[in-house]
Coordinates of C-alpha atoms in Angstrom, one line a residue:
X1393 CA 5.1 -19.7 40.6
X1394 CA 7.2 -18.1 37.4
X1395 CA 8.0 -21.0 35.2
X1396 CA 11.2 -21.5 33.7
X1397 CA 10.8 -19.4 30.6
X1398 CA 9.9 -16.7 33.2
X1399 CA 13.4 -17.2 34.9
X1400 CA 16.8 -15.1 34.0
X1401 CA 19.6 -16.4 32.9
X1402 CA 22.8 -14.3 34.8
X1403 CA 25.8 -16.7 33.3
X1404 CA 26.5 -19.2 31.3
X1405 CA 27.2 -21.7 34.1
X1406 CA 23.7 -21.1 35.0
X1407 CA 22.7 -23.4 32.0
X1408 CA 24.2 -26.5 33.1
X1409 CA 22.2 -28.5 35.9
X1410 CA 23.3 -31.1 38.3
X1411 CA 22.1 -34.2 35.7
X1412 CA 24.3 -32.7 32.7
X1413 CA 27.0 -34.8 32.2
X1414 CA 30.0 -33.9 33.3
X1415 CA 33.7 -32.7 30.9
X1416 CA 35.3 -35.9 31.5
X1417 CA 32.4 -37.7 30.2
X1418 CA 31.9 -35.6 27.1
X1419 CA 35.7 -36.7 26.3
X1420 CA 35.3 -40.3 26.8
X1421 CA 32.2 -40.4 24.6
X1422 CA 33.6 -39.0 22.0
X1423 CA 35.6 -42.1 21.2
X1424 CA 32.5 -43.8 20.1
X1425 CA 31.6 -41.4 17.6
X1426 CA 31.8 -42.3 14.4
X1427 CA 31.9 -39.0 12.2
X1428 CA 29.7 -39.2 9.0
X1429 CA 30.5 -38.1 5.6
X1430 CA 30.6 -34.2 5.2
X1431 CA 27.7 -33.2 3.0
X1432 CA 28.6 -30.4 0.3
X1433 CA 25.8 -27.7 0.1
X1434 CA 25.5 -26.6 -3.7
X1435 CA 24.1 -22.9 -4.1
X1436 CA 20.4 -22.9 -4.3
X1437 CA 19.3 -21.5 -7.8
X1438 CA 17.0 -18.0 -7.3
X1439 CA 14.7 -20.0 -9.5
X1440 CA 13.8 -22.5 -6.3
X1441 CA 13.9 -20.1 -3.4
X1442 CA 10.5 -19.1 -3.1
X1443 CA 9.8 -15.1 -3.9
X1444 CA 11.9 -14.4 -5.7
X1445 CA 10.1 -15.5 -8.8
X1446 CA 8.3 -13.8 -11.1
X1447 CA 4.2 -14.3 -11.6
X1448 CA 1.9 -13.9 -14.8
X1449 CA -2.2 -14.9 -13.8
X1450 CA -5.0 -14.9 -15.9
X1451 CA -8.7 -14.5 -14.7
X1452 CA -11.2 -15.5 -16.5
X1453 CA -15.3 -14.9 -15.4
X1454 CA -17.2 -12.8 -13.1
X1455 CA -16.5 -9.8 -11.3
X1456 CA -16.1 -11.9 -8.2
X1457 CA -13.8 -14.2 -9.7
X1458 CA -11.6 -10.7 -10.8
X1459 CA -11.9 -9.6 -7.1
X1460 CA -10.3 -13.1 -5.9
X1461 CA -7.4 -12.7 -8.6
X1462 CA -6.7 -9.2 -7.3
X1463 CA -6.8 -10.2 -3.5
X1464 CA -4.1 -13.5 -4.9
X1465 CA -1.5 -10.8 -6.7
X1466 CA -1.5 -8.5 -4.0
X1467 CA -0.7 -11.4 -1.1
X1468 CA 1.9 -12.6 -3.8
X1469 CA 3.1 -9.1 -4.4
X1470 CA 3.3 -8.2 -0.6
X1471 CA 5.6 -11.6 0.3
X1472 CA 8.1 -10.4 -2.7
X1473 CA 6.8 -12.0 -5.9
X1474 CA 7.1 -9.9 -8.8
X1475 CA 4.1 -10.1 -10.3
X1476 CA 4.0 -9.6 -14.6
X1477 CA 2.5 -8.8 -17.4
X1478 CA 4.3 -11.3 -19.6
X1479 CA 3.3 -14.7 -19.6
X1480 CA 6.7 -16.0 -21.1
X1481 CA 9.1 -14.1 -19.1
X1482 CA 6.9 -15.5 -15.2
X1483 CA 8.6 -18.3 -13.9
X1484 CA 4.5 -19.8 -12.5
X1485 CA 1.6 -19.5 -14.2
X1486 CA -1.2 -18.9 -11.8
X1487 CA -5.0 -19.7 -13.3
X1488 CA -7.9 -18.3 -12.2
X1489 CA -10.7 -20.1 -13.5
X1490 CA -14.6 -19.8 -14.2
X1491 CA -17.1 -23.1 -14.8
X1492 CA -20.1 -21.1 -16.3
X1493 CA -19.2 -22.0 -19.9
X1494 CA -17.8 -24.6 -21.4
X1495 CA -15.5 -21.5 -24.0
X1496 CA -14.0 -20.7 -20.5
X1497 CA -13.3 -23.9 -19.3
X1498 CA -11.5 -25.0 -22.5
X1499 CA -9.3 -22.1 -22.2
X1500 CA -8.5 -22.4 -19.1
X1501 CA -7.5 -26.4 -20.3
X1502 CA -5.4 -24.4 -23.4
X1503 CA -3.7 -22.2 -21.0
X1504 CA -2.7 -25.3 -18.7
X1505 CA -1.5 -27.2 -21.6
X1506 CA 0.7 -24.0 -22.9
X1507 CA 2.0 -23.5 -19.6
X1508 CA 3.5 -27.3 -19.4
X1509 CA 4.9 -26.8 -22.9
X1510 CA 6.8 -24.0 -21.8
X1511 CA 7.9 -25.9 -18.8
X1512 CA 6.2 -22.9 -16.3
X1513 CA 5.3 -24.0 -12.7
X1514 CA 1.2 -23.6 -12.7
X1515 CA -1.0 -23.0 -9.7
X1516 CA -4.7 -23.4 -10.5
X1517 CA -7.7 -21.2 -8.4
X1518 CA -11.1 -20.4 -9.5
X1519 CA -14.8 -22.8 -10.0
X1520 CA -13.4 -25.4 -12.3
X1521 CA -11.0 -26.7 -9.8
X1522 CA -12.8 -26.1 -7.0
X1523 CA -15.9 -28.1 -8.6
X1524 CA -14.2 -30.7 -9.9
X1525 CA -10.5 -31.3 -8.9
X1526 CA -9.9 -34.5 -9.9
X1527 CA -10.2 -33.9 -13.8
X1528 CA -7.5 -35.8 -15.3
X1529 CA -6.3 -32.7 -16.7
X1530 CA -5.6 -31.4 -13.4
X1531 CA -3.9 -34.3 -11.9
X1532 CA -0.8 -33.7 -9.9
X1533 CA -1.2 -29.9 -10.1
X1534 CA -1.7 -27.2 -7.4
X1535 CA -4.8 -25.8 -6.2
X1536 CA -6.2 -23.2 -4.3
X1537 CA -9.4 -23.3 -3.7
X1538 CA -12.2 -20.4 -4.1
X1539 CA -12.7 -20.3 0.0
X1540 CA -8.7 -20.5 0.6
X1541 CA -7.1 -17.5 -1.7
X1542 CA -5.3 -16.0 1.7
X1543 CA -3.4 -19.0 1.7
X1544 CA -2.1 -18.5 -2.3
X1545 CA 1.4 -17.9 -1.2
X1546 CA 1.9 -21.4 0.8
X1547 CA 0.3 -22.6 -2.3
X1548 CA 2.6 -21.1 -4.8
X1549 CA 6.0 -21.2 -2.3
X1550 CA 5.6 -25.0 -2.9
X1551 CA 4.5 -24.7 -6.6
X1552 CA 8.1 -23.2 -6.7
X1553 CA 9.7 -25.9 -4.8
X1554 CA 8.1 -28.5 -7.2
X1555 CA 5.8 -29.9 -5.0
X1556 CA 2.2 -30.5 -5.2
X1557 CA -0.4 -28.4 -2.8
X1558 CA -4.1 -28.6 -2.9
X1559 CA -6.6 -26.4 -0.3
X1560 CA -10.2 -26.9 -1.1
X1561 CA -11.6 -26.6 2.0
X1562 CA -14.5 -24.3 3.7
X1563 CA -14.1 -21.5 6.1
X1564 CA -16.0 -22.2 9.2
X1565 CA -16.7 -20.5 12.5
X1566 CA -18.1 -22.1 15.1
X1567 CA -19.9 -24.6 12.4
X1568 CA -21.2 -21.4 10.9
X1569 CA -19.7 -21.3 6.9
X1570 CA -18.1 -18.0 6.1
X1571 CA -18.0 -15.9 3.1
X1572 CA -14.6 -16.4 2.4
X1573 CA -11.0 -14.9 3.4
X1574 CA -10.8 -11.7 5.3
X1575 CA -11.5 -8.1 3.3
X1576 CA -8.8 -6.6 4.7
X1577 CA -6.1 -8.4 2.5
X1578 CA -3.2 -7.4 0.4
X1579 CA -4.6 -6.7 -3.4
X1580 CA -3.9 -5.3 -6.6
X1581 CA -6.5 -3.2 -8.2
X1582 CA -6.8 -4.0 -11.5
X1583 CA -7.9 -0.4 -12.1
X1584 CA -7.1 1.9 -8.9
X1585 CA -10.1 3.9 -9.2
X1586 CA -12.5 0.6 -9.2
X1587 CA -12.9 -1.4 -5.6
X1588 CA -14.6 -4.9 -6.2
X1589 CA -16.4 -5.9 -3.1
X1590 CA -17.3 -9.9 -2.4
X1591 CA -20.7 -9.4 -0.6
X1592 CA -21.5 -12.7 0.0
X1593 CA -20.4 -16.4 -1.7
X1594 CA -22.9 -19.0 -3.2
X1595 CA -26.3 -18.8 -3.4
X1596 CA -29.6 -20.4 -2.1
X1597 CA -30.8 -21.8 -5.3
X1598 CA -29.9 -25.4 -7.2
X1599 CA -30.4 -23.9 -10.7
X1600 CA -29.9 -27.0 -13.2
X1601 CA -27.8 -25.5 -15.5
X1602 CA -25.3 -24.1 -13.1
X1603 CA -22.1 -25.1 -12.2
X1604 CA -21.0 -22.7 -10.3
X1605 CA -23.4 -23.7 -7.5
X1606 CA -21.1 -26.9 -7.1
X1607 CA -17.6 -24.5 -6.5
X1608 CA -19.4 -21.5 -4.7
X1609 CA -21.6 -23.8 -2.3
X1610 CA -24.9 -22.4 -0.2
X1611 CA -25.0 -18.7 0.7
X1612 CA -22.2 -17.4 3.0
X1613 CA -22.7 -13.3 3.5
X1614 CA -20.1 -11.0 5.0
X1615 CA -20.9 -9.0 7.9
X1616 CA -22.4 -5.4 7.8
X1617 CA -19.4 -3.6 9.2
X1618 CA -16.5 -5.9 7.3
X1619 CA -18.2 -4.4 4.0
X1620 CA -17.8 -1.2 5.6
X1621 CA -14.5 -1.2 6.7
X1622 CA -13.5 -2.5 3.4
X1623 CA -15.3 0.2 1.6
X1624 CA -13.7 2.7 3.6
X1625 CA -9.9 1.5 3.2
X1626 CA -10.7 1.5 -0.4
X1627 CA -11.8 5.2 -0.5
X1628 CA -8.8 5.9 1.8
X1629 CA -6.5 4.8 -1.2
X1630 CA -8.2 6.9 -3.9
X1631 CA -11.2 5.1 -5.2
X1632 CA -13.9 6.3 -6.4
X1633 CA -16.3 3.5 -7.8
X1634 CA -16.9 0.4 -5.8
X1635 CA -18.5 -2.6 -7.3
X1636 CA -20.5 -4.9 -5.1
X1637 CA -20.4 -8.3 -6.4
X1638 CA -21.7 -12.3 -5.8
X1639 CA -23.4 -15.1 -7.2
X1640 CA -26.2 -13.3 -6.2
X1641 CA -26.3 -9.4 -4.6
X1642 CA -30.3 -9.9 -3.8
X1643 CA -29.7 -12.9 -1.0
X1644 CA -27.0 -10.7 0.9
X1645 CA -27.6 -11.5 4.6
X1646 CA -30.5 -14.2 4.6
X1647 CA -28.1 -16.6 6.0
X1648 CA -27.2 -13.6 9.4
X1649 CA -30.2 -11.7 9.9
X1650 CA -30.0 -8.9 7.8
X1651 CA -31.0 -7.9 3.9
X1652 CA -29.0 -6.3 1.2
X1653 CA -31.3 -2.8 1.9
X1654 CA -29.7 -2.7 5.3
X1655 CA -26.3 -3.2 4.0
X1656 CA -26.9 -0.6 0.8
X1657 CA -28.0 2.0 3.2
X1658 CA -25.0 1.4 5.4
X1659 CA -22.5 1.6 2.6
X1660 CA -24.0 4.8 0.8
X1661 CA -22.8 6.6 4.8
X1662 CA -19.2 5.7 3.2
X1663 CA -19.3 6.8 0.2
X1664 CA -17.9 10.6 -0.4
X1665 CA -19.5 13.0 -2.7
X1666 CA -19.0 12.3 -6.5
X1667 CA -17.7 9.1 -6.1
X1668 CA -20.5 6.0 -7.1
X1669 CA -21.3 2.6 -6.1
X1670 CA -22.3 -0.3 -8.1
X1671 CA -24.7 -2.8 -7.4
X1672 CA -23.9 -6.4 -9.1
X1673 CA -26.6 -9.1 -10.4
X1674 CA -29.2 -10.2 -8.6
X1675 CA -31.9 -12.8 -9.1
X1676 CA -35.9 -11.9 -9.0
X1677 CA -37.2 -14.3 -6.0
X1678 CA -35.0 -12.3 -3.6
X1679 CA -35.4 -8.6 -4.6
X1680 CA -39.1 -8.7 -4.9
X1681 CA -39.4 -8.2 -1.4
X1682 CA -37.3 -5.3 -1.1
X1683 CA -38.3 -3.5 -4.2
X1684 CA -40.1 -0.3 -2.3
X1685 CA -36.1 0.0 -0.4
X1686 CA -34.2 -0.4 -3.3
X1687 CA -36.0 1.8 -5.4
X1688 CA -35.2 4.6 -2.7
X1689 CA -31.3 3.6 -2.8
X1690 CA -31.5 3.3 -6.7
X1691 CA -32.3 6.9 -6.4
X1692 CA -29.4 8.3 -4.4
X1693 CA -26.7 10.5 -6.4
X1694 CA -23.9 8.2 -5.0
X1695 CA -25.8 5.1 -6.4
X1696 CA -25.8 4.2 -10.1
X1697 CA -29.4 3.4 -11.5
X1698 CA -28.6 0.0 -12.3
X1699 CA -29.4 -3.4 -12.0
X1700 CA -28.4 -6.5 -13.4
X1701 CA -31.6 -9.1 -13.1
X1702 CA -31.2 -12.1 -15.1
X1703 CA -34.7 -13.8 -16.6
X1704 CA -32.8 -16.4 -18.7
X1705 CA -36.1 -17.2 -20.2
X1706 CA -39.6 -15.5 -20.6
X1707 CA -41.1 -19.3 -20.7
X1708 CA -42.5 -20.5 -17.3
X1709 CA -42.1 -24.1 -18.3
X1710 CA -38.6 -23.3 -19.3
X1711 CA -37.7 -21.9 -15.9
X1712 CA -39.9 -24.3 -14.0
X1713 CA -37.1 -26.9 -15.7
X1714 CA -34.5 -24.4 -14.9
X1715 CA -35.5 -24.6 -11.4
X1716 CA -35.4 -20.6 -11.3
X1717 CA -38.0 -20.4 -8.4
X1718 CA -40.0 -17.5 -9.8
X1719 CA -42.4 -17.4 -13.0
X1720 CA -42.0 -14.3 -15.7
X1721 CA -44.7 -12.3 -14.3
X1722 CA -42.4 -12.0 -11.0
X1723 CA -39.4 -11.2 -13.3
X1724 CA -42.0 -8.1 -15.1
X1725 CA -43.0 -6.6 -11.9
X1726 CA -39.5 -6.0 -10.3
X1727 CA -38.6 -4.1 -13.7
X1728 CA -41.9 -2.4 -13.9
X1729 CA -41.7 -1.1 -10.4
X1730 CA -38.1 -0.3 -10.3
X1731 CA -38.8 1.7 -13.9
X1732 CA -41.9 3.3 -12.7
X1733 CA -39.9 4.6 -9.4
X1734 CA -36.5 4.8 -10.8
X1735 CA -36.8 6.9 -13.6
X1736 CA -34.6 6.0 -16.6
X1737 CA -33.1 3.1 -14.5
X1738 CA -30.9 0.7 -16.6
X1739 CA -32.2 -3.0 -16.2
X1740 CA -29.4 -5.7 -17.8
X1741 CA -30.4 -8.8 -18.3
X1742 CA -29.4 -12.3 -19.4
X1743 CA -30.9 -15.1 -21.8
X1744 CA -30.3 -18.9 -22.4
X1745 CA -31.0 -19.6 -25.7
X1746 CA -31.7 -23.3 -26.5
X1747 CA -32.0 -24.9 -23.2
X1748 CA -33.0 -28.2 -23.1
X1749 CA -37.1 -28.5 -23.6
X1750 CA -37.0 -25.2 -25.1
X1751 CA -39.9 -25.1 -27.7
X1752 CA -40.3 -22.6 -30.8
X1753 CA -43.7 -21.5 -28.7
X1754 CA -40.7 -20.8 -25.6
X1755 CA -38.5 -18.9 -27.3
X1756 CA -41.0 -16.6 -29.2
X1757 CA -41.9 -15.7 -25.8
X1758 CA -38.4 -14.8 -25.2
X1759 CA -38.1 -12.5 -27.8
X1760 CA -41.4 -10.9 -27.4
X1761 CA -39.8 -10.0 -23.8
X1762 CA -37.4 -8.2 -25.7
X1763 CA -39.7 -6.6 -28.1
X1764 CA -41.6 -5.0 -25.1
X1765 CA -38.7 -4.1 -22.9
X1766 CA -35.9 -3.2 -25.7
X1767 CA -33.2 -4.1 -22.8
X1768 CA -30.3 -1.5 -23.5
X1769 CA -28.2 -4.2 -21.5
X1770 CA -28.5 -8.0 -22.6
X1771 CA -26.7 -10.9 -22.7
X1772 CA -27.4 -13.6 -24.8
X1773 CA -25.9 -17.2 -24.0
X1774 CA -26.1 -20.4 -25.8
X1775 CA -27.0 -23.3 -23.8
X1776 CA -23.7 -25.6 -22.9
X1777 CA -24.5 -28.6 -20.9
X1778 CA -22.3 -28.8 -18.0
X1779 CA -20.8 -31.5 -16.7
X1780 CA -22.1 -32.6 -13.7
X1781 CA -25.3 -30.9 -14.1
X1782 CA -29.0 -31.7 -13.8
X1783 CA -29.7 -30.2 -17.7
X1784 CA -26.4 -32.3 -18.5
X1785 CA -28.5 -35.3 -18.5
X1786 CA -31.9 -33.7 -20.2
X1787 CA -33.1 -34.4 -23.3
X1788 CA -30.3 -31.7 -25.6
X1789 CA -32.4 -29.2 -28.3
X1790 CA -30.1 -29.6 -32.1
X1791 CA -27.0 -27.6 -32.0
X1792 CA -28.2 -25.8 -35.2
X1793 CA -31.9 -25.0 -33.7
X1794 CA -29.6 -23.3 -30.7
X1795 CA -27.4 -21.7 -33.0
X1796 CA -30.5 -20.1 -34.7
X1797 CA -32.0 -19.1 -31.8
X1798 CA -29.5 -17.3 -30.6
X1799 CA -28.7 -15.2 -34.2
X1800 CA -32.3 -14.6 -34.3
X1801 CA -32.2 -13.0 -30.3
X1802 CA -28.8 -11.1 -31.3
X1803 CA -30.4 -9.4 -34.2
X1804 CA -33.4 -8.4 -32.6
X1805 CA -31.0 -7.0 -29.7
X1806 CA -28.7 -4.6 -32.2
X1807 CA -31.9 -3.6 -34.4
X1808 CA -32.9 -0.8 -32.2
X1809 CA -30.8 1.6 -30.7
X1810 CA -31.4 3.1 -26.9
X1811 CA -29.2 5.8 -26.5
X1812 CA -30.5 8.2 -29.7
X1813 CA -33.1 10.1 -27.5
X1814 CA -30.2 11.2 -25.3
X1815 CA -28.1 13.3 -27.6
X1816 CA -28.1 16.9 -26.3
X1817 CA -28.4 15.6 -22.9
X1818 CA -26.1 17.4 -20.1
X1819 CA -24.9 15.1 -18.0
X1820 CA -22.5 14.4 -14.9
X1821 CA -20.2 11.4 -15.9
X1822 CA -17.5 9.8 -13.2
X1823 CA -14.2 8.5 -15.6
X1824 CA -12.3 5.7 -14.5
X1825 CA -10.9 3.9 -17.0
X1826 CA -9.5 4.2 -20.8
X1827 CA -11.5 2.8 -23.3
X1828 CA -10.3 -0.4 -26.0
X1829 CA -8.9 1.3 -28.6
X1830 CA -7.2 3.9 -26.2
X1831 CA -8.8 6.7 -28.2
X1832 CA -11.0 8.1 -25.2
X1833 CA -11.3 7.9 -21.4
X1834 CA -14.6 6.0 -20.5
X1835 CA -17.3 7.9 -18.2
X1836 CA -19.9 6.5 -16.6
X1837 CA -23.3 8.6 -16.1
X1838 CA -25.6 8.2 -13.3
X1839 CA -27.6 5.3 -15.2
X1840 CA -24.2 3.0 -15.7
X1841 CA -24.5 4.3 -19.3
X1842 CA -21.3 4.3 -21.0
X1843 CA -20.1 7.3 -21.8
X1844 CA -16.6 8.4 -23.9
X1845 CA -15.1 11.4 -23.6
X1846 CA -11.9 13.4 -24.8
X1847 CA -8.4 11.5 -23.5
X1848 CA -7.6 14.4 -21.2
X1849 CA -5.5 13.4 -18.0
X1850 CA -6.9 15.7 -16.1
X1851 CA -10.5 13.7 -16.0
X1852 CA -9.7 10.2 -15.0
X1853 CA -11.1 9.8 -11.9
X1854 CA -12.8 12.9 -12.2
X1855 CA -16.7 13.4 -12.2
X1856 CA -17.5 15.8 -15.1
X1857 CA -19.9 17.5 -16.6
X1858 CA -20.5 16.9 -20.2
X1859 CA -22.9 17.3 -23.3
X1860 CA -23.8 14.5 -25.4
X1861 CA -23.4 14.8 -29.2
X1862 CA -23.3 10.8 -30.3
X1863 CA -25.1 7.8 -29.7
X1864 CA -24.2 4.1 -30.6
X1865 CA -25.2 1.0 -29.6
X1866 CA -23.6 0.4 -26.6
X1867 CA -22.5 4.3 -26.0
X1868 CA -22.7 7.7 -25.6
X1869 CA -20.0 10.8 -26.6
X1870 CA -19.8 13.7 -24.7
X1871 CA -17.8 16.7 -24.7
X1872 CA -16.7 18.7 -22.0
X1873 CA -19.2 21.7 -20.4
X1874 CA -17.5 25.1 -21.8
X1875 CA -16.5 26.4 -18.2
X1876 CA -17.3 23.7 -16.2
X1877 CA -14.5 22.3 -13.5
X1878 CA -13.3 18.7 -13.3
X1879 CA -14.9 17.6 -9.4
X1880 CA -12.5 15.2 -7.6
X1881 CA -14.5 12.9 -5.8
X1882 CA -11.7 10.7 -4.4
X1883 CA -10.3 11.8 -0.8
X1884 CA -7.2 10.9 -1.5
X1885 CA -4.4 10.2 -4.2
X1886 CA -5.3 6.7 -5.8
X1887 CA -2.4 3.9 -5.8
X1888 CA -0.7 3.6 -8.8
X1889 CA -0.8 0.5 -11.4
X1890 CA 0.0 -2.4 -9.7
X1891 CA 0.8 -0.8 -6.5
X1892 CA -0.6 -3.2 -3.5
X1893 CA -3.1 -2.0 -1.5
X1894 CA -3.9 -3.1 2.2
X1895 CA -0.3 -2.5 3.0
X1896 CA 1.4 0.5 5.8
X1897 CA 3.2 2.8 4.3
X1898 CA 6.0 3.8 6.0
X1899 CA 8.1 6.9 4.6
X1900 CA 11.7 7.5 4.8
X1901 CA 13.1 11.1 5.1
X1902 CA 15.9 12.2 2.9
X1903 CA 18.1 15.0 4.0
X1904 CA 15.9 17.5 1.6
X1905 CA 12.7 16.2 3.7
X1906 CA 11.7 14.3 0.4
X1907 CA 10.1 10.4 0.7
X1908 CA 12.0 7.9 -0.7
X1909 CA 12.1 4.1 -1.3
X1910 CA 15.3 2.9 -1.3
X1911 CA 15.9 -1.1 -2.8
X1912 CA 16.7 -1.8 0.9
X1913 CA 13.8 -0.1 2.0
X1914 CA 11.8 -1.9 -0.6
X1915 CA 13.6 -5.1 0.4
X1916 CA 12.5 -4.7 4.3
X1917 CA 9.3 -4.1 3.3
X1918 CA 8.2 -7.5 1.6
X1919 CA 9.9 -9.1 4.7
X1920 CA 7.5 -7.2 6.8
X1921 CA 4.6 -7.8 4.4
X1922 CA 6.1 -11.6 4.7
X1923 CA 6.0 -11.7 8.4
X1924 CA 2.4 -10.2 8.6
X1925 CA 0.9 -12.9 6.3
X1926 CA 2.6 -15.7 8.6
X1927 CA 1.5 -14.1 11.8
X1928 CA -2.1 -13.8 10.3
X1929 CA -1.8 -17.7 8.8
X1930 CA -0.4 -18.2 12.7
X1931 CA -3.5 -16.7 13.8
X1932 CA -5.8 -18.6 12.2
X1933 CA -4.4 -22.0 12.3
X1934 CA -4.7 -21.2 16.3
X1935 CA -8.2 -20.2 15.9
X1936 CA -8.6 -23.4 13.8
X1937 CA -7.4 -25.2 17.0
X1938 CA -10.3 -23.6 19.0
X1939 CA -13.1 -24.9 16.4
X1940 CA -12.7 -21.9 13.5
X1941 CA -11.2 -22.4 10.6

């Protein structure tokens, strides 16, 4: 039987039924209406009607924490914010945090404090928040939290309105915690030729200096083919580098029944010819296993030679306190394996100098690590207790004896020099981005070694061929091959600065068969861009009613 939204209406007699009440009786009520004041609508400054406003965010951390903040401009960009490089002309201030350090978390503090000053609207994202919202500082603020940045606009469109928003919750399925919003998302690259990819979220260990643990959670990994299709899209728009990225690369998949090996090998079918991928940090315990795998993928052309593999410490008492789950003899083998197999592999690492029980015996142990392995790569931290923490509460090493520590591990680090045996190298170097002092375009050879090279437009996003004449600490100089041709590894033209990616593109025809984007055209775009986000926030808030969130 059709129901009634199934019936057609021929006339608009058909509207009235038998139980309406009739003309007459609409006249004689009307006598007992009393009419209210008329309310006067004022006009609605631009300033409160949400996007229309403009938007200046800061990131501060990891490269997973820059791939949130370009997934949260592109959403704001694609529902008709105007996103901006000039923090006093934006109308919201939106914050992208990171807890590692307590440096970062006071700025993050500053920038709140600024942004009040100058009377800005301020949304808050990232770890801090997410770890800890009820700081005083962030009371009666908005938040979006770390597992919740495809609903930023809902978060900022009441920002706007004055109100106060928080989303901190978990994406679930079936019980089952996700890795975080969908892939396939509106973003803005903040270099077009560089795609960071979110592998998985958290982690599986309860390290007790870490903070992060306590905004990231337990280990959440994308599926195989998500990554994928992500990395696909991306080299559809003109990539030609993707960077895999997480609190830890080497866990990818424990948590679904697969391994990062699996997903590496699936990912390299993706990548075209010249262009390179990027594998982000990983911690020993859950690469040992896989160490014969990834020495093969290390060794593919379209994979850099590269790994990030923090030790923190060359003291097993220190990482026994730490709660690192491996001992330094673990932390030696993967890099003497990976070296033997990968030839002239880069291996970055991290210390902690000063952590709490640290001893003068524990630290000279650290540096002799140093002294045998001459990292080319290292970053040396000072310990900051973290709020919250389990080393928070442990008995603290001076502030000077950490200071000390730390100068002492810096100069060892700049007193040798591991790039002067490759001057008069040739070598093939992808460019993809302009270095500091806009003096050269920065390459990239196939160890992730940096490499500059003339500022010729004609090379960015180019892989060239190149002879190195100069060596510094933390670089190489090449010059162009006489005769050699740029290669183009990108399949198509990338996007352009701040153009959103993710998005249809629809062309226009003008009469002279040449695309153009008209302001109305531009205009009906966001509002299609608008009405996709709120069919896919429809979506899932009717998924969410059938147990997903």
């Amino acid at each position: 039987m059709p129901s009634a939204c199934d019936s057609l209406i021929e006339d608009i007699e058909d509207m009235v039924s038998s139980n309406d009440p009739t003309p007459h009786e609409r006249q004689t009520a009307r006598k007992s209406i009393i009419p209210r004041n008329t309310v006067k609508y004022h006009q609605v400054s631009r300033n409160f009607i949400p996007g229309t406003q403009k938007i200046w965010m800061k990131t501060w951390g990891c490269s997973h924490n820059n791939s949130d903040g370009e997934y949260m401009a592109g959403q704001l960009a694609a529902s008709g914010y105007k996103m901006t490089d000039d923090p006093t002309e934006a109308d919201l201030w939106l914050l992208n945090s990171c807890t590692v350090k307590n440096p970062a978390e006071d700025h993050f503090r500053n920038s709140i404090k600024k942004a009040q000053e100058q009377q800005k609207k301020v949304v808050l994202a990232g770890c801090v928040p997410q770890a800890q919202p009820r700081m005083d500082y962030l009371k009666g603020l908005s938040i979006i939290g770390v597992q919740q940045i495809d609903r930023v606009v809902e978060v900022v469109d009441e920002a706007v309105k004055g109100h106060s928003v928080r989303l901190l919750g978990q994406k679930k399925d079936g019980g089952r915690r996700l890795g975080g919003a969908r892939l396939d998302l509106p973003k803005i690259r903040k270099n077009p030729l560089i795609e960071i990819i979110s592998i998985n979220t958290g982690c599986l260990n309860a390290c007790t200096y870490c903070k992060t643990k306590h905004a990231r959670g337990d280990l959440a990994s994308y599926p195989i083919e998500e990554l994928a299709e992500r990395a696909r899209q991306s080299f559809q728009e003109g990539v030609c580098e993707i960077w895999l990225t997480s609190e830890d690369t080497g866990a990818y998949g424990r948590d679904i029944g697969t391994d990062l090996p699996t997903l590496l090998w699936r990912l390299v079918e993706e990548i075209p010819e010249g262009a390179m991928l990027r594998l982000g940090m990983t911690n020993p315990p859950y690469i040992l296993e896989h160490l014969e795998e990834m020495a093969k993928i290390l060794n593919h052309p379209r994979v850099y030679a590269f790994l990030h593999v923090p030790v923190q410490s060359a003291s097993d008492s220190v990482l026994m306190d730490m709660k690192r789950e491996y001992c330094i003899d673990d932390f030696r083998r993967v890099v003497d394996f990976l070296s033997e197999r990968v030839p002239g592999i880069t291996i970055a690492t991290d210390i902690i100098c000063g952590f709490p029980g640290e001893t003068d015996e524990d630290f000279q142990e650290t540096v002799e690590l140093v002294k045998h392995y001459r990292f080319p790569s290292l970053f040396i931290n000072q310990f900051y207790p973290r709020p919250g923490t389990p080393a928070a509460k442990m008995e603290q090493v001076p502030a000077h004896v950490k200071k000390q520590r730390t100068k002492e591990l810096s100069q060892l680090f700049h007193s040798y020099n591991p790039y002067d045996h490759k001057v008069g190298e040739r070598q093939r170097v992808l460019v993809t981005e302009e270095s500091f002092d806009s003096q050269y375009y920065v390459a990239h050879n196939k160890f992730y070694e940096q490499v500059l090279v003339p500022k010729r437009t004609e090379f960015k996003g180019k892989m060239i061929e190149v002879d190195i004449y100069e060596a510094g600490k933390h670089f190489l100089k090449g010059q162009l091959v006489e005769d050699s041709k740029p290669f183009t590894p990108s399949i198509a033209a990338p996007l352009q600065k701040g153009e959103v990616s993710g998005l249809m593109k629809v062309n226009t025809q003008t009469h002279a068969g040449v695309a153009k984007c008209t302001p109305g055209y531009a205009a009906f775009s966001r509002n299609i861009a608008k009405l996709l986000l709120k069919l896919s926030r429809d979506e899932k808030q009717m998924h969410s009613m059938n147990g997903c969130t």
